[in-house]
mmCIF file with all atom_site columns, C-alpha atoms in Angstrom:
data_model
loop_
_atom_site.group_PDB
_atom_site.id
_atom_site.type_symbol
_atom_site.label_atom_id
_atom_site.label_alt_id
_atom_site.label_comp_id
_atom_site.label_asym_id
_atom_site.label_entity_id
_atom_site.label_seq_id
_atom_site.pdbx_PDB_ins_code
_atom_site.Cartn_x
_atom_site.Cartn_y
_atom_site.Cartn_z
_atom_site.occupancy
_atom_site.B_iso_or_equiv
_atom_site.pdbx_formal_charge
_atom_site.auth_seq_id
_atom_site.auth_comp_id
_atom_site.auth_asym_id
_atom_site.auth_atom_id
_atom_site.pdbx_PDB_model_num
ATOM 1   C CA . MET N 1 1   ? 16.681 105.325 -1.673 1.00 61.00 ? 1   MET N CA 1
ATOM 2   C CA . ASN N 1 2   ? 13.787 103.192 -2.625 1.00 74.00 ? 2   ASN N CA 1
ATOM 3   C CA . ASN N 1 3   ? 10.998 102.160 -0.249 1.00 78.00 ? 3   ASN N CA 1
ATOM 4   C CA . LEU N 1 4   ? 12.091 98.547  0.120  1.00 77.00 ? 4   LEU N CA 1
ATOM 5   C CA . SER N 1 5   ? 15.639 99.613  1.057  1.00 79.00 ? 5   SER N CA 1
ATOM 6   C CA . TYR N 1 6   ? 14.485 102.177 3.423  1.00 79.00 ? 6   TYR N CA 1
ATOM 7   C CA . LEU N 1 7   ? 12.089 99.708  5.137  1.00 78.00 ? 7   LEU N CA 1
ATOM 8   C CA . ALA N 1 8   ? 14.879 97.077  5.324  1.00 78.00 ? 8   ALA N CA 1
ATOM 9   C CA . GLN N 1 9   ? 17.289 99.552  6.918  1.00 81.00 ? 9   GLN N CA 1
ATOM 10  C CA . THR N 1 10  ? 14.645 100.913 9.298  1.00 82.00 ? 10  THR N CA 1
ATOM 11  C CA . ALA N 1 11  ? 13.526 97.512  10.406 1.00 85.00 ? 11  ALA N CA 1
ATOM 12  C CA . PHE N 1 12  ? 16.907 95.750  10.700 1.00 87.00 ? 12  PHE N CA 1
ATOM 13  C CA . PRO N 1 13  ? 17.550 96.622  14.358 1.00 88.00 ? 13  PRO N CA 1
ATOM 14  C CA . LEU N 1 14  ? 14.461 94.557  15.120 1.00 91.00 ? 14  LEU N CA 1
ATOM 15  C CA . VAL N 1 15  ? 16.621 91.516  14.751 1.00 93.00 ? 15  VAL N CA 1
ATOM 16  C CA . TRP N 1 16  ? 18.304 92.299  18.163 1.00 94.00 ? 16  TRP N CA 1
ATOM 17  C CA . ILE N 1 17  ? 14.856 92.037  19.788 1.00 95.00 ? 17  ILE N CA 1
ATOM 18  C CA . VAL N 1 18  ? 13.251 89.252  17.818 1.00 96.00 ? 18  VAL N CA 1
ATOM 19  C CA . VAL N 1 19  ? 16.013 86.727  17.765 1.00 96.00 ? 19  VAL N CA 1
ATOM 20  C CA . PRO N 1 20  ? 16.611 86.773  21.609 1.00 97.00 ? 20  PRO N CA 1
ATOM 21  C CA . ALA N 1 21  ? 12.833 86.738  22.205 1.00 97.00 ? 21  ALA N CA 1
ATOM 22  C CA . VAL N 1 22  ? 12.261 83.766  19.874 1.00 97.00 ? 22  VAL N CA 1
ATOM 23  C CA . GLY N 1 23  ? 15.284 81.892  21.252 1.00 97.00 ? 23  GLY N CA 1
ATOM 24  C CA . ALA N 1 24  ? 14.275 82.459  24.851 1.00 97.00 ? 24  ALA N CA 1
ATOM 25  C CA . ALA N 1 25  ? 10.596 81.408  24.122 1.00 97.00 ? 25  ALA N CA 1
ATOM 26  C CA . ILE N 1 26  ? 11.743 78.165  22.432 1.00 97.00 ? 26  ILE N CA 1
ATOM 27  C CA . HIS N 1 27  ? 14.343 77.324  25.110 1.00 96.00 ? 27  HIS N CA 1
ATOM 28  C CA . ALA N 1 28  ? 12.029 78.294  28.016 1.00 97.00 ? 28  ALA N CA 1
ATOM 29  C CA . ARG N 1 29  ? 9.510  75.810  26.974 1.00 96.00 ? 29  ARG N CA 1
ATOM 30  C CA . ARG N 1 30  ? 11.566 72.983  28.492 1.00 95.00 ? 30  ARG N CA 1
ATOM 31  C CA . ALA N 1 31  ? 12.010 74.850  31.784 1.00 95.00 ? 31  ALA N CA 1
ATOM 32  C CA . THR N 1 32  ? 10.549 73.194  34.859 1.00 95.00 ? 32  THR N CA 1
ATOM 33  C CA . SER N 1 33  ? 10.041 76.327  36.946 1.00 93.00 ? 33  SER N CA 1
ATOM 34  C CA . SER N 1 34  ? 9.274  79.939  36.619 1.00 92.00 ? 34  SER N CA 1
ATOM 35  C CA . GLY N 1 35  ? 12.682 80.824  38.103 1.00 93.00 ? 35  GLY N CA 1
ATOM 36  C CA . GLU N 1 36  ? 14.410 78.725  35.378 1.00 96.00 ? 36  GLU N CA 1
ATOM 37  C CA . ARG N 1 37  ? 12.220 80.264  32.635 1.00 96.00 ? 37  ARG N CA 1
ATOM 38  C CA . LEU N 1 38  ? 13.008 83.764  33.903 1.00 96.00 ? 38  LEU N CA 1
ATOM 39  C CA . GLU N 1 39  ? 16.795 82.906  33.955 1.00 96.00 ? 39  GLU N CA 1
ATOM 40  C CA . ILE N 1 40  ? 16.681 81.726  30.313 1.00 97.00 ? 40  ILE N CA 1
ATOM 41  C CA . TRP N 1 41  ? 14.924 84.930  29.247 1.00 97.00 ? 41  TRP N CA 1
ATOM 42  C CA . GLN N 1 42  ? 17.403 87.063  31.169 1.00 97.00 ? 42  GLN N CA 1
ATOM 43  C CA . ARG N 1 43  ? 20.419 85.296  29.511 1.00 97.00 ? 43  ARG N CA 1
ATOM 44  C CA . TRP N 1 44  ? 18.970 85.354  26.012 1.00 97.00 ? 44  TRP N CA 1
ATOM 45  C CA . TRP N 1 45  ? 18.209 89.057  26.442 1.00 97.00 ? 45  TRP N CA 1
ATOM 46  C CA . ALA N 1 46  ? 21.543 89.932  27.968 1.00 97.00 ? 46  ALA N CA 1
ATOM 47  C CA . ILE N 1 47  ? 23.573 88.113  25.334 1.00 97.00 ? 47  ILE N CA 1
ATOM 48  C CA . GLY N 1 48  ? 21.367 88.590  22.182 1.00 97.00 ? 48  GLY N CA 1
ATOM 49  C CA . ALA N 1 49  ? 19.678 92.017  22.617 1.00 96.00 ? 49  ALA N CA 1
ATOM 50  C CA . PHE N 1 50  ? 22.131 93.795  24.909 1.00 96.00 ? 50  PHE N CA 1
ATOM 51  C CA . GLY N 1 51  ? 25.509 92.122  24.048 1.00 97.00 ? 51  GLY N CA 1
ATOM 52  C CA . CYS N 1 52  ? 25.378 91.138  20.424 1.00 97.00 ? 52  CYS N CA 1
ATOM 53  C CA . GLY N 1 53  ? 23.163 94.204  19.400 1.00 95.00 ? 53  GLY N CA 1
ATOM 54  C CA . SER N 1 54  ? 25.679 96.533  20.993 1.00 97.00 ? 54  SER N CA 1
ATOM 55  C CA . LEU N 1 55  ? 28.694 94.637  19.529 1.00 97.00 ? 55  LEU N CA 1
ATOM 56  C CA . TRP N 1 56  ? 27.151 94.901  16.163 1.00 95.00 ? 56  TRP N CA 1
ATOM 57  C CA . MET N 1 57  ? 26.809 98.732  16.571 1.00 95.00 ? 57  MET N CA 1
ATOM 58  C CA . THR N 1 58  ? 30.417 98.889  17.651 1.00 97.00 ? 58  THR N CA 1
ATOM 59  C CA . ILE N 1 59  ? 31.649 97.086  14.586 1.00 96.00 ? 59  ILE N CA 1
ATOM 60  C CA . ALA N 1 60  ? 29.309 98.950  12.290 1.00 94.00 ? 60  ALA N CA 1
ATOM 61  C CA . PHE N 1 61  ? 30.453 102.369 13.583 1.00 95.00 ? 61  PHE N CA 1
ATOM 62  C CA . LEU N 1 62  ? 34.128 101.379 13.399 1.00 96.00 ? 62  LEU N CA 1
ATOM 63  C CA . ALA N 1 63  ? 34.224 99.479  10.206 1.00 96.00 ? 63  ALA N CA 1
ATOM 64  C CA . PHE N 1 64  ? 31.635 101.324 8.141  1.00 93.00 ? 64  PHE N CA 1
ATOM 65  C CA . PRO N 1 65  ? 31.506 104.920 9.455  1.00 94.00 ? 65  PRO N CA 1
ATOM 66  C CA . ASP N 1 66  ? 30.266 106.411 6.193  1.00 92.00 ? 66  ASP N CA 1
ATOM 67  C CA . VAL N 1 67  ? 27.394 103.991 5.907  1.00 90.00 ? 67  VAL N CA 1
ATOM 68  C CA . MET N 1 68  ? 26.449 104.564 9.516  1.00 91.00 ? 68  MET N CA 1
ATOM 69  C CA . ALA N 1 69  ? 26.617 108.371 9.098  1.00 91.00 ? 69  ALA N CA 1
ATOM 70  C CA . THR N 1 70  ? 24.193 108.031 6.088  1.00 89.00 ? 70  THR N CA 1
ATOM 71  C CA . ALA N 1 71  ? 21.993 105.652 8.087  1.00 88.00 ? 71  ALA N CA 1
ATOM 72  C CA . ILE N 1 72  ? 21.584 108.086 10.987 1.00 89.00 ? 72  ILE N CA 1
ATOM 73  C CA . GLY N 1 73  ? 21.270 111.069 8.678  1.00 88.00 ? 73  GLY N CA 1
ATOM 74  C CA . PHE N 1 74  ? 24.430 112.986 9.768  1.00 88.00 ? 74  PHE N CA 1
ATOM 75  C CA . ASP N 1 75  ? 27.705 113.784 8.349  1.00 90.00 ? 75  ASP N CA 1
ATOM 76  C CA . ARG N 1 76  ? 30.643 111.640 9.406  1.00 92.00 ? 76  ARG N CA 1
ATOM 77  C CA . THR N 1 77  ? 32.211 113.070 12.545 1.00 92.00 ? 77  THR N CA 1
ATOM 78  C CA . PRO N 1 78  ? 34.824 112.007 15.160 1.00 90.00 ? 78  PRO N CA 1
ATOM 79  C CA . PHE N 1 79  ? 31.949 111.656 17.531 1.00 91.00 ? 79  PHE N CA 1
ATOM 80  C CA . MET N 1 80  ? 31.018 108.432 15.736 1.00 93.00 ? 80  MET N CA 1
ATOM 81  C CA . PHE N 1 81  ? 34.251 106.797 17.113 1.00 95.00 ? 81  PHE N CA 1
ATOM 82  C CA . GLU N 1 82  ? 32.903 107.638 20.601 1.00 95.00 ? 82  GLU N CA 1
ATOM 83  C CA . ILE N 1 83  ? 29.569 106.101 19.818 1.00 95.00 ? 83  ILE N CA 1
ATOM 84  C CA . ALA N 1 84  ? 31.348 102.895 18.739 1.00 97.00 ? 84  ALA N CA 1
ATOM 85  C CA . PHE N 1 85  ? 33.179 102.652 22.087 1.00 97.00 ? 85  PHE N CA 1
ATOM 86  C CA . ALA N 1 86  ? 30.065 103.555 24.080 1.00 97.00 ? 86  ALA N CA 1
ATOM 87  C CA . ASN N 1 87  ? 28.324 100.651 22.391 1.00 97.00 ? 87  ASN N CA 1
ATOM 88  C CA . LEU N 1 88  ? 31.417 98.415  23.150 1.00 98.00 ? 88  LEU N CA 1
ATOM 89  C CA . GLY N 1 89  ? 30.793 99.340  26.834 1.00 97.00 ? 89  GLY N CA 1
ATOM 90  C CA . LEU N 1 90  ? 27.129 98.310  26.495 1.00 97.00 ? 90  LEU N CA 1
ATOM 91  C CA . ALA N 1 91  ? 28.235 95.000  24.860 1.00 98.00 ? 91  ALA N CA 1
ATOM 92  C CA . VAL N 1 92  ? 30.627 94.161  27.633 1.00 98.00 ? 92  VAL N CA 1
ATOM 93  C CA . MET N 1 93  ? 27.872 94.883  30.191 1.00 97.00 ? 93  MET N CA 1
ATOM 94  C CA . GLY N 1 94  ? 25.449 92.777  28.209 1.00 97.00 ? 94  GLY N CA 1
ATOM 95  C CA . PHE N 1 95  ? 27.760 89.814  28.044 1.00 98.00 ? 95  PHE N CA 1
ATOM 96  C CA . ARG N 1 96  ? 28.491 90.254  31.821 1.00 97.00 ? 96  ARG N CA 1
ATOM 97  C CA . ALA N 1 97  ? 24.776 90.285  32.554 1.00 97.00 ? 97  ALA N CA 1
ATOM 98  C CA . ALA N 1 98  ? 24.442 86.814  31.273 1.00 96.00 ? 98  ALA N CA 1
ATOM 99  C CA . SER N 1 99  ? 26.013 85.524  34.519 1.00 96.00 ? 99  SER N CA 1
ATOM 100 C CA . ALA N 1 100 ? 25.264 88.419  36.835 1.00 96.00 ? 100 ALA N CA 1
ATOM 101 C CA . SER N 1 101 ? 23.088 88.557  39.820 1.00 95.00 ? 101 SER N CA 1
ATOM 102 C CA . ALA N 1 102 ? 19.630 90.159  39.591 1.00 94.00 ? 102 ALA N CA 1
ATOM 103 C CA . ARG N 1 103 ? 20.944 93.210  41.328 1.00 95.00 ? 103 ARG N CA 1
ATOM 104 C CA . GLU N 1 104 ? 23.817 93.544  38.949 1.00 97.00 ? 104 GLU N CA 1
ATOM 105 C CA . ARG N 1 105 ? 21.411 93.125  35.949 1.00 97.00 ? 105 ARG N CA 1
ATOM 106 C CA . VAL N 1 106 ? 19.287 96.066  37.219 1.00 97.00 ? 106 VAL N CA 1
ATOM 107 C CA . THR N 1 107 ? 22.416 98.101  37.449 1.00 97.00 ? 107 THR N CA 1
ATOM 108 C CA . ILE N 1 108 ? 23.482 97.060  33.890 1.00 97.00 ? 108 ILE N CA 1
ATOM 109 C CA . GLY N 1 109 ? 20.069 97.876  32.637 1.00 97.00 ? 109 GLY N CA 1
ATOM 110 C CA . LEU N 1 110 ? 20.065 101.326 34.253 1.00 98.00 ? 110 LEU N CA 1
ATOM 111 C CA . GLY N 1 111 ? 23.597 102.045 32.902 1.00 97.00 ? 111 GLY N CA 1
ATOM 112 C CA . GLY N 1 112 ? 22.694 101.064 29.465 1.00 97.00 ? 112 GLY N CA 1
ATOM 113 C CA . GLY N 1 113 ? 19.495 102.909 29.691 1.00 97.00 ? 113 GLY N CA 1
ATOM 114 C CA . MET N 1 114 ? 21.166 106.154 30.508 1.00 97.00 ? 114 MET N CA 1
ATOM 115 C CA . PHE N 1 115 ? 23.003 106.072 27.214 1.00 96.00 ? 115 PHE N CA 1
ATOM 116 C CA . LEU N 1 116 ? 20.206 104.394 25.025 1.00 97.00 ? 116 LEU N CA 1
ATOM 117 C CA . TRP N 1 117 ? 17.318 106.436 26.549 1.00 98.00 ? 117 TRP N CA 1
ATOM 118 C CA . GLY N 1 118 ? 19.431 109.675 25.959 1.00 97.00 ? 118 GLY N CA 1
ATOM 119 C CA . ALA N 1 119 ? 20.020 108.426 22.420 1.00 95.00 ? 119 ALA N CA 1
ATOM 120 C CA . ALA N 1 120 ? 16.270 107.881 21.922 1.00 96.00 ? 120 ALA N CA 1
ATOM 121 C CA . ILE N 1 121 ? 15.465 111.389 23.046 1.00 97.00 ? 121 ILE N CA 1
ATOM 122 C CA . GLY N 1 122 ? 18.155 112.670 20.622 1.00 95.00 ? 122 GLY N CA 1
ATOM 123 C CA . HIS N 1 123 ? 16.614 110.644 17.773 1.00 94.00 ? 123 HIS N CA 1
ATOM 124 C CA . VAL N 1 124 ? 13.122 112.030 18.512 1.00 96.00 ? 124 VAL N CA 1
ATOM 125 C CA . TYR N 1 125 ? 14.521 115.574 18.783 1.00 96.00 ? 125 TYR N CA 1
ATOM 126 C CA . GLN N 1 126 ? 16.299 115.292 15.456 1.00 94.00 ? 126 GLN N CA 1
ATOM 127 C CA . TRP N 1 127 ? 13.189 113.698 13.904 1.00 94.00 ? 127 TRP N CA 1
ATOM 128 C CA . PHE N 1 128 ? 10.979 116.707 14.803 1.00 95.00 ? 128 PHE N CA 1
ATOM 129 C CA . ALA N 1 129 ? 13.390 119.655 15.062 1.00 95.00 ? 129 ALA N CA 1
ATOM 130 C CA . GLY N 1 130 ? 15.627 118.627 12.180 1.00 92.00 ? 130 GLY N CA 1
ATOM 131 C CA . GLY N 1 131 ? 13.315 116.557 10.017 1.00 93.00 ? 131 GLY N CA 1
ATOM 132 C CA . ASP N 1 132 ? 15.738 113.601 10.167 1.00 92.00 ? 132 ASP N CA 1
ATOM 133 C CA . HIS N 1 133 ? 13.859 110.656 8.816  1.00 89.00 ? 133 HIS N CA 1
ATOM 134 C CA . ALA N 1 134 ? 16.967 108.616 8.141  1.00 89.00 ? 134 ALA N CA 1
ATOM 135 C CA . PRO N 1 135 ? 16.415 104.852 8.767  1.00 87.00 ? 135 PRO N CA 1
ATOM 136 C CA . GLY N 1 136 ? 18.930 104.818 11.628 1.00 88.00 ? 136 GLY N CA 1
ATOM 137 C CA . ASN N 1 137 ? 17.192 107.807 13.267 1.00 89.00 ? 137 ASN N CA 1
ATOM 138 C CA . THR N 1 138 ? 13.503 107.181 13.255 1.00 87.00 ? 138 THR N CA 1
ATOM 139 C CA . GLY N 1 139 ? 13.101 103.431 12.702 1.00 84.00 ? 139 GLY N CA 1
ATOM 140 C CA . GLU N 1 140 ? 13.279 100.448 14.889 1.00 89.00 ? 140 GLU N CA 1
ATOM 141 C CA . VAL N 1 141 ? 16.361 101.947 16.551 1.00 91.00 ? 141 VAL N CA 1
ATOM 142 C CA . LEU N 1 142 ? 13.924 103.936 18.684 1.00 92.00 ? 142 LEU N CA 1
ATOM 143 C CA . VAL N 1 143 ? 12.235 100.794 19.846 1.00 93.00 ? 143 VAL N CA 1
ATOM 144 C CA . ASN N 1 144 ? 15.587 99.177  20.624 1.00 95.00 ? 144 ASN N CA 1
ATOM 145 C CA . ASP N 1 145 ? 16.832 102.194 22.463 1.00 96.00 ? 145 ASP N CA 1
ATOM 146 C CA . VAL N 1 146 ? 13.824 102.178 24.735 1.00 97.00 ? 146 VAL N CA 1
ATOM 147 C CA . LEU N 1 147 ? 13.124 98.404  25.141 1.00 96.00 ? 147 LEU N CA 1
ATOM 148 C CA . ILE N 1 148 ? 16.488 96.752  25.465 1.00 97.00 ? 148 ILE N CA 1
ATOM 149 C CA . PRO N 1 149 ? 17.410 98.309  28.810 1.00 97.00 ? 149 PRO N CA 1
ATOM 150 C CA . ALA N 1 150 ? 13.750 98.445  29.960 1.00 98.00 ? 150 ALA N CA 1
ATOM 151 C CA . VAL N 1 151 ? 13.332 94.798  29.466 1.00 97.00 ? 151 VAL N CA 1
ATOM 152 C CA . MET N 1 152 ? 16.677 93.976  31.146 1.00 97.00 ? 152 MET N CA 1
ATOM 153 C CA . ILE N 1 153 ? 15.533 96.008  34.170 1.00 98.00 ? 153 ILE N CA 1
ATOM 154 C CA . ILE N 1 154 ? 12.016 94.455  34.245 1.00 97.00 ? 154 ILE N CA 1
ATOM 155 C CA . LEU N 1 155 ? 13.284 90.919  34.032 1.00 97.00 ? 155 LEU N CA 1
ATOM 156 C CA . ALA N 1 156 ? 15.893 91.520  36.717 1.00 97.00 ? 156 ALA N CA 1
ATOM 157 C CA . LEU N 1 157 ? 13.396 93.125  39.071 1.00 97.00 ? 157 LEU N CA 1
ATOM 158 C CA . ARG N 1 158 ? 11.088 90.211  38.545 1.00 96.00 ? 158 ARG N CA 1
ATOM 159 C CA . SER N 1 159 ? 14.005 87.811  39.334 1.00 94.00 ? 159 SER N CA 1
ATOM 160 C CA . ARG N 1 160 ? 14.695 89.717  42.569 1.00 92.00 ? 160 ARG N CA 1
ATOM 161 C CA . ARG N 1 161 ? 11.120 89.489  43.524 1.00 91.00 ? 161 ARG N CA 1
ATOM 162 C CA . LEU N 1 162 ? 10.879 85.809  42.786 1.00 88.00 ? 162 LEU N CA 1
ATOM 163 C CA . ALA N 1 163 ? 14.098 85.257  44.915 1.00 82.00 ? 163 ALA N CA 1
ATOM 164 C CA . ASN N 1 164 ? 12.699 87.290  47.763 1.00 80.00 ? 164 ASN N CA 1
ATOM 165 C CA . ILE N 1 165 ? 9.446  85.172  47.701 1.00 76.00 ? 165 ILE N CA 1
ATOM 166 C CA . ALA N 1 166 ? 11.450 82.025  47.722 1.00 66.00 ? 166 ALA N CA 1
ATOM 167 C CA . VAL N 1 167 ? 13.530 83.187  50.759 1.00 62.00 ? 167 VAL N CA 1
ATOM 168 C CA . ARG N 1 168 ? 10.307 84.119  52.776 1.00 67.00 ? 168 ARG N CA 1
ATOM 169 C CA . HIS N 1 169 ? 8.435  80.929  51.745 1.00 65.00 ? 169 HIS N CA 1
ATOM 170 C CA . PRO N 1 170 ? 10.909 78.069  51.415 1.00 59.00 ? 170 PRO N CA 1
#
């Protein structure tokens, strides 16, 4: 694999962070309150980063298992089918989060984080213990695995805090 191909494959998952962030930033400029801006960011993040990113992983693992096996640096195994459906669960949670309460969004972020943070630990382990430098193991996927649920949780906690302030100071 040449350097440009490796860089493209390593960086591709960044699209699931950049597109929602750019979309939210553009859309939120028209918001009239901090609560409205926060809601815009939460919806873009839920649908774009969490929902669409996880749905893409579902489709990729089901439709292109050999490509995904190469991308993550492993042989094709039946476990990849399980990864596809774990990602489908994350996609459903992400799409649900678009219209969920702040409390539900925290729960969705934590639930997704359990899978994705565990995956990140596994990627780092394989990187150092097994020398797995495949683009789907050591690249932007690590950033996604850590940031996507963390940002969901942070935005939801901020939303809860803003709602509590509004209740105390109407």
